[in-house]
Structures are given as C-alpha cells and as structure tokens.
Amino acid sequence: MKHVVVVGGGVAGLETASILVSMGYQVTLVEKEDVPGGHVKRWHALFPDVRPAAEVLAAILEKSEKGIRMQYNTEITSIQHRSNRYALVASNGWQVEADAVVLATGFELFDARKKEEYGYGIYDNVITSADLEDMFIAGKGIHTLQDKAPQRVGFVHCVGSRDEKAGNLYCSKVCCITAVKQAIEVKQQLPQTEIFCFYMDLRMFGRHYEELYKEAQEKYAIQFIRGRLSEASEDKEHRVVLKVEDTLLNKPLKIAVDLLVLMSGMVASKQTQAFRDELGMTKDEDNFLKPVDGILHSNLSGVEGVFFSGTCSGPKNVADSLADARSAALAVDKYLK
Amino acid sequence: MATIRQFGYQVSKDRQIDYDNNSRNLIRKVLEKEPSLNNCISCGTCAATCSAALYTDFSLRRLILLVRRGETESLKKETAKCMLCGKCQLVCPRGVSTRHLILQIRYQLQESGQKTEF
Ligand code: SF4
Ligand code: SF4
Ligand code: SF4
C-alpha cells in the first residue's frame, strides 16, 4: 500500500488526508501542535453566515478519525528525496518515509507589531482580528484592557497586506469580509457601540459577501470610511486616536476609538518557506508556494511527488482551502496510480 | 443693448472635467521623470500624515488625481503648500516617490512658464 504523508493538520491537511484514506492509501498526518484544526480552531464564527467554526471543524474531524494516522507534537524540519521516495525528519527525532508528500503548511498571521505606527503591543487597546476572535470564544464580552465595554470600535483593513512598507504587495482576500463579520458580531453584543471600518477598497469577492456588507450598513449601521490609517496614538483615557484622510470628503479626519482592531493579513509560514528552499521549489514574489500552473495545476509543486494543499500556495478562505485540499488528493492519486 | 450680465446673471463655469480637451503634457512629462506616480491607489495615507494638510486644504492624493486628469489650473497654488518634509513618503503603501514627484510637478510647471498652458 502506498504511503502519503500530509504535513500540517489544519482544515486543508485534514481534508486531503481523509480523502486519500477513502481512496485506499495509507496516510500519516503530521501536526506540530497537540491538536488538529490549525487557524480555524481559533475562530469563533466563519463568514459569511456567521456559522460556528467549531461546527465546521467537528464535521471535518469526524471524517478524519477514520483511518488517518495522526502524529501530533511533531514538527517536520526536513524533507529529502531518496530514489522515488521521501524521507521526512522532525525536530523531535521522529522519522517517516513516504511515496508522496502533501504540504499543507498553511499561513501565519502578519505580525502587527511590524506596523509600529499602529501601536499593536504598544497601546493598551489595539488588538488584532485574531485577538478579537479569542475574545468572542472566551465569551466574557467585548472589552477594553480597562475592562470597559467600548463605545466606539475601529477596524483597520489591510494591515500587513497591500503594503510595500510591510513587504507584502498582495491582498490577503479574507480580511475585508472578516472585518464586516466581526463588526456585526460586536454590534450584536453591544448595540449602542459605534463601529467604523477604515478601508482602501472593500473586496467582497465571495458568494454572499456583498449581501453581508449591505446588512452591516442596513441593519447594524456600521460606518465605512474610505481612508487608510496613517498613524495611531493613545490619549489619557487609553483611547486610540486615529489619523486618516476621509478621501471621499477630501479632508483629514481625527477620531478616538476605545478599541482598535487590526485586520492582520496572511503571510507564508516559515515552515512553508523552509520546505520550498530545501526542495528547490520556485520562490514566488509573495513568499507563498508557487504551483507549476496557477490555473491548470494549482496543486503541483514542480517537484515530483510533492503537492500543495490549502493556503501554503496563497491566501484562501475556508471553503476555497477545502476545495483546493480535495483537488490535491486527486493530484496525488493520479501520481501514485 | 443690455446684456444678461447687467441684470446680475452669470455664466457658470462648467464643472465637469473635460478629459478630451485637457492637455496630457504635464502628466506625460512628470511620468517620464517619476513613473511611480502610476502606482498611487488614492488611499490618502499621505494626506492624513501631511503637516500641510492640517492647516490648508492641501492633499497630495488629490494633487495626483488633478495631474492625472489634466486639471492643471490650480496646481501651482497647490504644490506651493507642500513643505517637502517627506513624511508622506514614509507612509505610502505603494512606494510612490512623493517628494520627488511634487518637485517634478513644480519644476515642470515652472518650465512651462504659464500655469494654465499645460
Ligand atoms: S481582503 Fe480587504 S482588508 Fe484584506 S488585504 Fe484585501 S483589501 Fe485589504
Ligand atoms: S512632503 Fe509635502 S505632501 Fe508630503 S507630508 Fe510633507 S508637506 Fe505633506
Ligand atoms: S499614500 Fe501613496 S498611494 Fe496613498 S494616496 Fe498618497 S501617494 Fe497615493
């Protein structure tokens, strides 16, 4: 029986692995943490239908319980080609051999500290979109560091994306709709709170995204201001004071918010980049993995027997990651047959 | 014969941007010297950080659009408001070489000698 190793136990890795099992392959899934689920397990609800992330994850995990060999707490550090097979070695000394390798090594969130002028890690009440999901999951309400319910919340789009100064020219795709979703969730919990989204372009590319945007305006009175944050400062009351240009009014605008949420973008994970270099795969400008052909062969790495699944080859939402993961399984099957 | 003007009426100046008749000369010359102008996405970060924009109605984002559309009438007055401090360059997400761009616009306007000729 042919053996496939899937590196990374996020939703993409899990989906590819469970499909390969159903196709009759022996599959080992290697995950660096002690639980599966990757980024999705840190999410409270998914856009656009604000559906519990835990429910989606549970459905994916249920399939994966059947027949995948799960190897947790193991971080693969080296993948080497040895006459038609691959030898994988982990930092804890664990080793395995495979006939094919699927990279499902995903993404990391952009480290918002790098945008120093936005004050993450400096001011009390600047958090990231991921921190806000943590707050939703904790279930103790939306609050400032001073434990007050915010009267005004600001969302800053494109943090670490579409920004030459941050070294990332690309759009992370999911953060516009995430901001809209999170703004609605905050408003549902705090109906009196004023909410502002600061954006350059609103990219509602997915099905039902535009509708959610309209709902945010119509039902929740979220305000959208077209201007990119230039800098933030902190006042005596620990509020965050923002400087943007209201570009549609052609005037600089100053506004204090009690909580500022930075929509951190997606960057290629360090592990992804390390494998790319070790296996001699082409480096794409954005550091994500570059498929042989982005339209026709999005799962082929260009290295025989090595395949991509999910966000290691670029920003994707959960649905697109899963679709990509399924097509990765087909590509592996075609190769091993 | 009394004209309409004598009765206090005025002919309003057309507000529309006459793109077909506006001259492309300035934008062509400026782009030659500073091609990064084309990268601007009108995000307004420059204008938000600009010290001049706080006290005058100056906006580099708007200035760039005026140049692009060939709306050159107010440019000389506009560019004079910039203090060339370069703060905008530090924040621009598209790497527009803002200071050099403003200098080029000023220079080209000066070269032409007449602010409305372009
Ligand atoms: S999805 Fe929206 S917030 Fe995210 S990088 Fe793209 S434009 Fe910016
Ligand atoms: S260089 Fe000019 S436009 Fe730029 S921030 Fe300084 S004054 Fe404003
Ligand atoms: S900051 Fe750069 S991209 Fe944004 S409006 Fe100014 S020049 Fe254009």
mmCIF file of N, CA and C and ligand atoms in Angstrom, chain A residues 156-162 170-177 179 198-205 263-265, ligand 1:
data_model
loop_
_atom_site.group_PDB
_atom_site.id
_atom_site.type_symbol
_atom_site.label_atom_id
_atom_site.label_comp_id
_atom_site.label_asym_id
_atom_site.label_seq_id
_atom_site.Cartn_x
_atom_site.Cartn_y
_atom_site.Cartn_z
ATOM 1 N N VAL A 156 -9.301 48.365 11.138
ATOM 2 C CA VAL A 156 -8.373 48.845 10.108
ATOM 3 C C VAL A 156 -8.120 47.724 9.108
ATOM 4 N N HIS A 157 -8.501 47.943 7.893
ATOM 5 C CA HIS A 157 -8.297 46.933 6.846
ATOM 6 C C HIS A 157 -6.833 46.919 6.385
ATOM 7 N N CYS A 158 -6.449 45.865 5.708
ATOM 8 C CA CYS A 158 -5.140 45.777 5.035
ATOM 9 C C CYS A 158 -3.940 46.004 5.962
ATOM 10 N N VAL A 159 -3.905 45.393 7.112
ATOM 11 C CA VAL A 159 -2.727 45.547 7.975
ATOM 12 C C VAL A 159 -1.704 44.467 7.605
ATOM 13 N N GLY A 160 -0.626 44.916 6.999
ATOM 14 C CA GLY A 160 0.403 43.979 6.547
ATOM 15 C C GLY A 160 0.116 43.398 5.173
ATOM 16 N N SER A 161 -0.985 43.804 4.574
ATOM 17 C CA SER A 161 -1.280 43.413 3.188
ATOM 18 C C SER A 161 -1.300 44.666 2.335
ATOM 19 N N ARG A 162 -1.086 44.521 1.056
ATOM 20 C CA ARG A 162 -1.136 45.635 0.104
ATOM 21 C C ARG A 162 -0.276 46.793 0.598
ATOM 22 N N TYR A 170 0.536 41.824 -1.891
ATOM 23 C CA TYR A 170 -0.710 41.148 -2.250
ATOM 24 C C TYR A 170 -1.839 41.459 -1.268
ATOM 25 N N CYS A 171 -3.052 41.122 -1.720
ATOM 26 C CA CYS A 171 -4.253 41.242 -0.884
ATOM 27 C C CYS A 171 -4.490 39.891 -0.213
ATOM 28 N N SER A 172 -4.789 39.906 1.085
ATOM 29 C CA SER A 172 -4.985 38.649 1.819
ATOM 30 C C SER A 172 -6.382 38.052 1.651
ATOM 31 N N LYS A 173 -7.197 38.716 0.896
ATOM 32 C CA LYS A 173 -8.508 38.217 0.467
ATOM 33 C C LYS A 173 -9.588 38.100 1.535
ATOM 34 N N VAL A 174 -9.274 37.563 2.690
ATOM 35 C CA VAL A 174 -10.341 37.248 3.648
ATOM 36 C C VAL A 174 -10.605 38.346 4.673
ATOM 37 N N CYS A 175 -9.730 39.336 4.779
ATOM 38 C CA CYS A 175 -9.846 40.264 5.911
ATOM 39 C C CYS A 175 -10.940 41.309 5.737
ATOM 40 N N CYS A 176 -11.302 41.668 4.491
ATOM 41 C CA CYS A 176 -12.414 42.612 4.315
ATOM 42 C C CYS A 176 -13.701 42.006 4.853
ATOM 43 N N ILE A 177 -13.982 40.797 4.439
ATOM 44 C CA ILE A 177 -15.226 40.154 4.874
ATOM 45 C C ILE A 177 -15.141 39.789 6.364
ATOM 46 N N ALA A 179 -13.660 41.615 8.623
ATOM 47 C CA ALA A 179 -13.955 42.865 9.338
ATOM 48 C C ALA A 179 -15.456 43.102 9.386
ATOM 49 N N PHE A 198 -12.141 51.292 8.394
ATOM 50 C CA PHE A 198 -11.283 52.152 7.564
ATOM 51 C C PHE A 198 -10.658 51.302 6.465
ATOM 52 N N TYR A 199 -10.954 51.641 5.233
ATOM 53 C CA TYR A 199 -10.568 50.765 4.128
ATOM 54 C C TYR A 199 -9.994 51.553 2.956
ATOM 55 N N MET A 200 -9.292 50.854 2.077
ATOM 56 C CA MET A 200 -8.841 51.451 0.805
ATOM 57 C C MET A 200 -9.769 51.016 -0.318
ATOM 58 N N ASP A 201 -10.059 49.712 -0.331
ATOM 59 C CA ASP A 201 -11.034 49.136 -1.250
ATOM 60 C C ASP A 201 -11.727 48.049 -0.441
ATOM 61 N N LEU A 202 -13.004 47.853 -0.659
ATOM 62 C CA LEU A 202 -13.695 46.756 0.014
ATOM 63 C C LEU A 202 -13.811 45.609 -0.979
ATOM 64 N N ARG A 203 -13.225 44.501 -0.622
ATOM 65 C CA ARG A 203 -13.166 43.383 -1.563
ATOM 66 C C ARG A 203 -14.095 42.261 -1.125
ATOM 67 N N MET A 204 -15.313 42.335 -1.592
ATOM 68 C CA MET A 204 -16.347 41.366 -1.212
ATOM 69 C C MET A 204 -16.465 40.341 -2.333
ATOM 70 N N PHE A 205 -15.410 39.536 -2.478
ATOM 71 C CA PHE A 205 -15.321 38.701 -3.686
ATOM 72 C C PHE A 205 -16.197 37.456 -3.633
ATOM 73 N N MET A 263 -6.805 44.325 11.086
ATOM 74 C CA MET A 263 -7.073 43.147 10.270
ATOM 75 C C MET A 263 -5.747 42.614 9.721
ATOM 76 N N SER A 264 -5.091 41.781 10.526
ATOM 77 C CA SER A 264 -3.792 41.228 10.129
ATOM 78 C C SER A 264 -3.936 40.317 8.922
ATOM 79 N N GLY A 265 -3.054 40.494 7.981
ATOM 80 C CA GLY A 265 -3.116 39.693 6.756
ATOM 81 C C GLY A 265 -2.451 38.338 6.914
HETATM 82 S S1 SF4 C 1 -9.196 41.468 1.805
HETATM 83 FE FE1 SF4 C 1 -9.576 43.645 2.171
HETATM 84 S S2 SF4 C 1 -8.526 44.048 4.119
HETATM 85 FE FE2 SF4 C 1 -7.703 42.133 3.330
HETATM 86 S S3 SF4 C 1 -5.884 42.736 2.213
HETATM 87 FE FE3 SF4 C 1 -7.572 42.592 0.734
HETATM 88 S S4 SF4 C 1 -8.382 44.656 0.587
HETATM 89 FE FE4 SF4 C 1 -7.133 44.568 2.443
#
